[in-house]
Amino acid sequence: MPTDVQERPAPISPPLMPDAPDALALPAPPPPTPHRDRGFTLWTAWVLLAFSFILFCTIVSSAGYTAWTYRTTATTVQQAQLIVRAPIEQITWQRCGRTVFERVQDGQQLQPCDRLRVDSSVGYGQAATLLLFDQSALDLWAEADVQLVKLDTTRWNNNQQQVVVRQYGGYVRYDLKADQPFEQVRFAVFVYDTLIELAAGGSYSIALAPTERTLRFYDERESREQTIDIAVREGSAQITSHGEQLVLQRGQRAMVDVAGALSPVRPAEWQLLRDGSFTAFTEEEYNNTTIPPQQQPQLVRADTWQVFSGPADVEPGFFQIAPVCPHHPAQLPCPPDSTVPAVRFIRTGTQTSSFVTGIRQTLGVGQAGIDISEYPGLLFSIQLRVREQSLDLAGERGSECPAMVRFLHKRGSPLDAEQERVLCFFTSRVPGAAPRRDPGIIYVEVERDMWHTFTVDLRSPGWIPLARYLRSVDVYANGHDYDVQVARVSLLGLQINADERYRIPIVVDPSNVTDDANSR
């Protein structure tokens, strides 16, 4: 039987749903086109070209700067020539990198790092000179010890000159040449950790003096056993020590102590006499110097002035210390606060023979004398009063003066004979009367019982203008009866002429005296 059953269409399956992440993914980029490929390549090429150009410019600039720097800063190492002025065996040098000192040769060349040393037994005066390449000179005295650290000049131009020296000891004078052809000129001296910079064209002195105080550091600094004394004749010097700075001008000096501290600026002068005011010891301690130490070794004696007298076979005079008022009118009483100690030489009793009473100071360490060759000025001054003088003028021999000063010196070398220059102060009962003159003595008339201040530059003609060594200074009275007072004795060594600093005229006419003093 036929059935009218219609065939139902098969159900259509729904499309499969993709996974959620795949459904959210961005569509793939379209394939590159030829136009974009060409743009990217062109951009890359320009970047590489620019980078290459910048790199090229950098290389060229660096090479140019390096060449310019080398040309402007390249230096030439210079040398110094040694001129020996003392016995050659007393001067030694140390090669760079060596530990042994060798004997020098006159005229030899020294290079940076070389060291030069002068023995302490060389005597006085200049022992050697280091003549630098620019004609500057370093003059070395006894015990001088210097090392050349740097002697440089720029090679291709005139930009800079550098000289660096390290000084270890002694006395050195630096005479620097002016008008150098270089735009920047630096001259530096190191002493311990103190830096001293010297201006070109100047004249300077640096001395290391021993001191009783020693300061030892526990870091990298050197131990200090010497003070540094810097003086300026011409030019200017800048001192740097432990962060402190000080500038010295012409005619000034300063010191650096063992701790590195700078002293105040002071005049470039040195007091060569000790205890010139007679305040260091008592009258008894001065008189104790007449007793030999071998007889009474425990006796307290003065170590500045020594009392002397003679001859022993006549009635003696006496040495005393008395308070005086040199600047107070004699007719008025002397206020106690205005008094100063004065030496008194006195001899009474209507004596008929001459007798000397005086004091002597022998100069230098160990009483060996001092080198005065570096002092263009030697300013001597003394205050005195002749209260009584039995002999008129200077006596029959011209050497019996109530107040006398004697300078014992040598002119040239240590082998020279000692010479003396004597100063005689006298009074006259007859105004205008001239004393009998003794060759080698300079005479100065003073008014009796009046205080007089006498000042003279010993470098003046007729005194000791060429003396390089001073052994001792004597102040004494000579005659029959006398009563003399002496106060404030001073001898200043000056780095410049005394007449320039103090306007000191020549107070006496030394025409009767030759330049050569009498040999002793």
Tab-separated table of N, CA and C in Angstrom, residues 306-362:
chain	number	residue	atom	x	y	z
A	306	GLN	N	131.616	87.166	76.012
A	306	GLN	CA	132.674	86.732	76.910
A	306	GLN	C	133.482	87.949	77.351
A	307	VAL	N	133.649	88.106	78.655
A	307	VAL	CA	134.416	89.221	79.212
A	307	VAL	C	135.908	88.917	79.070
A	308	PHE	N	136.674	89.908	78.620
A	308	PHE	CA	138.130	89.746	78.529
A	308	PHE	C	138.799	91.024	79.033
A	309	SER	N	140.056	90.914	79.398
A	309	SER	CA	140.800	92.065	79.918
A	309	SER	C	142.291	91.770	79.819
A	310	GLY	N	143.094	92.806	80.055
A	310	GLY	CA	144.538	92.637	80.038
A	310	GLY	C	145.253	93.972	79.870
A	311	PRO	N	146.557	94.005	80.167
A	311	PRO	CA	147.404	92.889	80.615
A	311	PRO	C	147.213	92.569	82.098
A	312	ALA	N	147.757	91.423	82.498
A	312	ALA	CA	147.487	90.930	83.847
A	312	ALA	C	148.368	91.565	84.912
A	313	ASP	N	149.434	92.257	84.527
A	313	ASP	CA	150.387	92.761	85.517
A	313	ASP	C	150.122	94.199	85.931
A	314	VAL	N	148.944	94.751	85.598
A	314	VAL	CA	148.614	96.115	85.998
A	314	VAL	C	147.263	96.097	86.702
A	315	GLU	N	146.917	97.236	87.274
A	315	GLU	CA	145.642	97.358	87.980
A	315	GLU	C	144.494	97.160	86.988
A	316	PRO	N	143.555	96.258	87.275
A	316	PRO	CA	142.526	95.923	86.281
A	316	PRO	C	141.373	96.919	86.271
A	317	GLY	N	140.581	96.804	85.221
A	317	GLY	CA	139.289	97.468	85.159
A	317	GLY	C	138.193	96.453	85.449
A	318	PHE	N	136.956	96.899	85.392
A	318	PHE	CA	135.851	96.026	85.784
A	318	PHE	C	134.715	96.112	84.769
A	319	PHE	N	134.014	94.993	84.679
A	319	PHE	CA	132.822	94.895	83.836
A	319	PHE	C	131.605	94.886	84.750
A	320	GLN	N	130.622	95.732	84.444
A	320	GLN	CA	129.401	95.803	85.237
A	320	GLN	C	128.189	95.923	84.313
A	321	ILE	N	127.016	95.614	84.868
A	321	ILE	CA	125.735	95.850	84.196
A	321	ILE	C	124.984	96.888	85.013
A	322	ALA	N	124.565	97.967	84.361
A	322	ALA	CA	123.884	99.056	85.064
A	322	ALA	C	122.671	99.496	84.263
A	323	PRO	N	121.566	99.863	84.934
A	323	PRO	CA	120.396	100.389	84.219
A	323	PRO	C	120.639	101.826	83.780
A	324	VAL	N	120.254	102.147	82.557
A	324	VAL	CA	120.470	103.492	82.015
A	324	VAL	C	119.224	103.928	81.259
A	325	CYS	N	119.187	105.222	80.908
A	325	CYS	CA	118.120	105.801	80.083
A	325	CYS	C	118.764	106.516	78.904
A	326	PRO	N	119.043	105.808	77.823
A	326	PRO	CA	119.760	106.444	76.707
A	326	PRO	C	119.024	107.616	76.077
A	327	HIS	N	117.686	107.588	76.082
A	327	HIS	CA	116.933	108.643	75.406
A	327	HIS	C	116.310	109.631	76.398
A	328	HIS	N	116.801	109.639	77.622
A	328	HIS	CA	116.255	110.532	78.634
A	328	HIS	C	117.269	111.633	78.922
A	329	PRO	N	116.838	112.872	79.097
A	329	PRO	CA	117.787	113.953	79.403
A	329	PRO	C	118.620	113.633	80.635
A	330	ALA	N	119.921	113.880	80.528
A	330	ALA	CA	120.833	113.496	81.605
A	330	ALA	C	120.568	114.271	82.885
A	331	GLN	N	120.046	115.488	82.774
A	331	GLN	CA	119.845	116.307	83.964
A	331	GLN	C	118.589	115.919	84.736
A	332	LEU	N	117.746	115.054	84.168
A	332	LEU	CA	116.523	114.632	84.840
A	332	LEU	C	116.668	113.211	85.357
A	333	PRO	N	115.971	112.887	86.454
A	333	PRO	CA	116.038	111.513	86.965
A	333	PRO	C	115.433	110.532	85.965
A	334	CYS	N	115.978	109.334	85.964
A	334	CYS	CA	115.561	108.307	85.004
A	334	CYS	C	114.377	107.535	85.563
A	335	PRO	N	113.219	107.541	84.890
A	335	PRO	CA	112.076	106.753	85.366
A	335	PRO	C	112.401	105.260	85.304
A	336	PRO	N	111.957	104.488	86.287
A	336	PRO	CA	112.282	103.054	86.296
A	336	PRO	C	111.767	102.305	85.070
A	337	ASP	N	110.618	102.720	84.535
A	337	ASP	CA	110.071	102.001	83.390
A	337	ASP	C	110.763	102.366	82.077
A	338	SER	N	111.701	103.303	82.106
A	338	SER	CA	112.418	103.704	80.892
A	338	SER	C	113.846	103.185	80.856
A	339	THR	N	114.249	102.436	81.857
A	339	THR	CA	115.631	101.979	81.921
A	339	THR	C	115.844	100.745	81.045
A	340	VAL	N	117.055	100.630	80.555
A	340	VAL	CA	117.495	99.444	79.818
A	340	VAL	C	118.853	99.045	80.372
A	341	PRO	N	119.206	97.762	80.300
A	341	PRO	CA	120.528	97.353	80.788
A	341	PRO	C	121.629	97.878	79.873
A	342	ALA	N	122.735	98.227	80.466
A	342	ALA	CA	123.895	98.697	79.716
A	342	ALA	C	125.151	98.095	80.324
A	343	VAL	N	126.109	97.814	79.455
A	343	VAL	CA	127.426	97.361	79.901
A	343	VAL	C	128.233	98.576	80.351
A	344	ARG	N	128.956	98.399	81.448
A	344	ARG	CA	129.789	99.487	81.964
A	344	ARG	C	131.224	98.989	82.106
A	345	PHE	N	132.151	99.691	81.454
A	345	PHE	CA	133.579	99.439	81.613
A	345	PHE	C	134.134	100.574	82.471
A	346	ILE	N	134.697	100.219	83.617
A	346	ILE	CA	135.143	101.254	84.551
A	346	ILE	C	136.521	100.899	85.106
A	347	ARG	N	137.374	101.919	85.181
A	347	ARG	CA	138.712	101.790	85.781
A	347	ARG	C	139.059	103.143	86.396
A	348	THR	N	139.386	103.127	87.646
A	348	THR	CA	139.664	104.366	88.379
A	348	THR	C	140.995	104.237	89.114
A	349	GLY	N	141.345	105.312	89.832
A	349	GLY	CA	142.554	105.279	90.658
A	349	GLY	C	143.724	106.026	90.086
A	350	THR	N	143.478	106.901	89.121
A	350	THR	CA	144.551	107.689	88.498
A	350	THR	C	145.666	106.768	88.007
A	351	GLN	N	145.303	105.834	87.167
A	351	GLN	CA	146.261	104.865	86.645
A	351	GLN	C	147.189	105.526	85.630
A	352	THR	N	148.378	104.944	85.498
A	352	THR	CA	149.385	105.498	84.584
A	352	THR	C	149.756	104.545	83.458
A	353	SER	N	149.113	103.410	83.393
A	353	SER	CA	149.361	102.453	82.311
A	353	SER	C	148.022	102.010	81.742
A	354	SER	N	148.055	101.584	80.514
A	354	SER	CA	146.815	101.222	79.826
A	354	SER	C	146.348	99.826	80.220
A	355	PHE	N	145.034	99.663	80.191
A	355	PHE	CA	144.411	98.375	80.490
A	355	PHE	C	143.137	98.264	79.655
A	356	VAL	N	142.891	97.061	79.145
A	356	VAL	CA	141.732	96.801	78.293
A	356	VAL	C	140.676	96.051	79.094
A	357	THR	N	139.445	96.535	79.041
A	357	THR	CA	138.294	95.835	79.605
A	357	THR	C	137.229	95.765	78.520
A	358	GLY	N	136.759	94.557	78.218
A	358	GLY	CA	135.797	94.460	77.120
A	358	GLY	C	135.033	93.158	77.101
A	359	ILE	N	134.193	93.045	76.085
A	359	ILE	CA	133.409	91.838	75.853
A	359	ILE	C	133.589	91.433	74.392
A	360	ARG	N	133.526	90.124	74.162
A	360	ARG	CA	133.718	89.589	72.815
A	360	ARG	C	132.620	88.563	72.528
A	361	GLN	N	132.097	88.636	71.304
A	361	GLN	CA	131.169	87.607	70.845
A	361	GLN	C	131.748	86.943	69.597
A	362	THR	N	132.049	85.655	69.719
A	362	THR	CA	132.515	84.869	68.584
A	362	THR	C	131.300	84.262	67.907
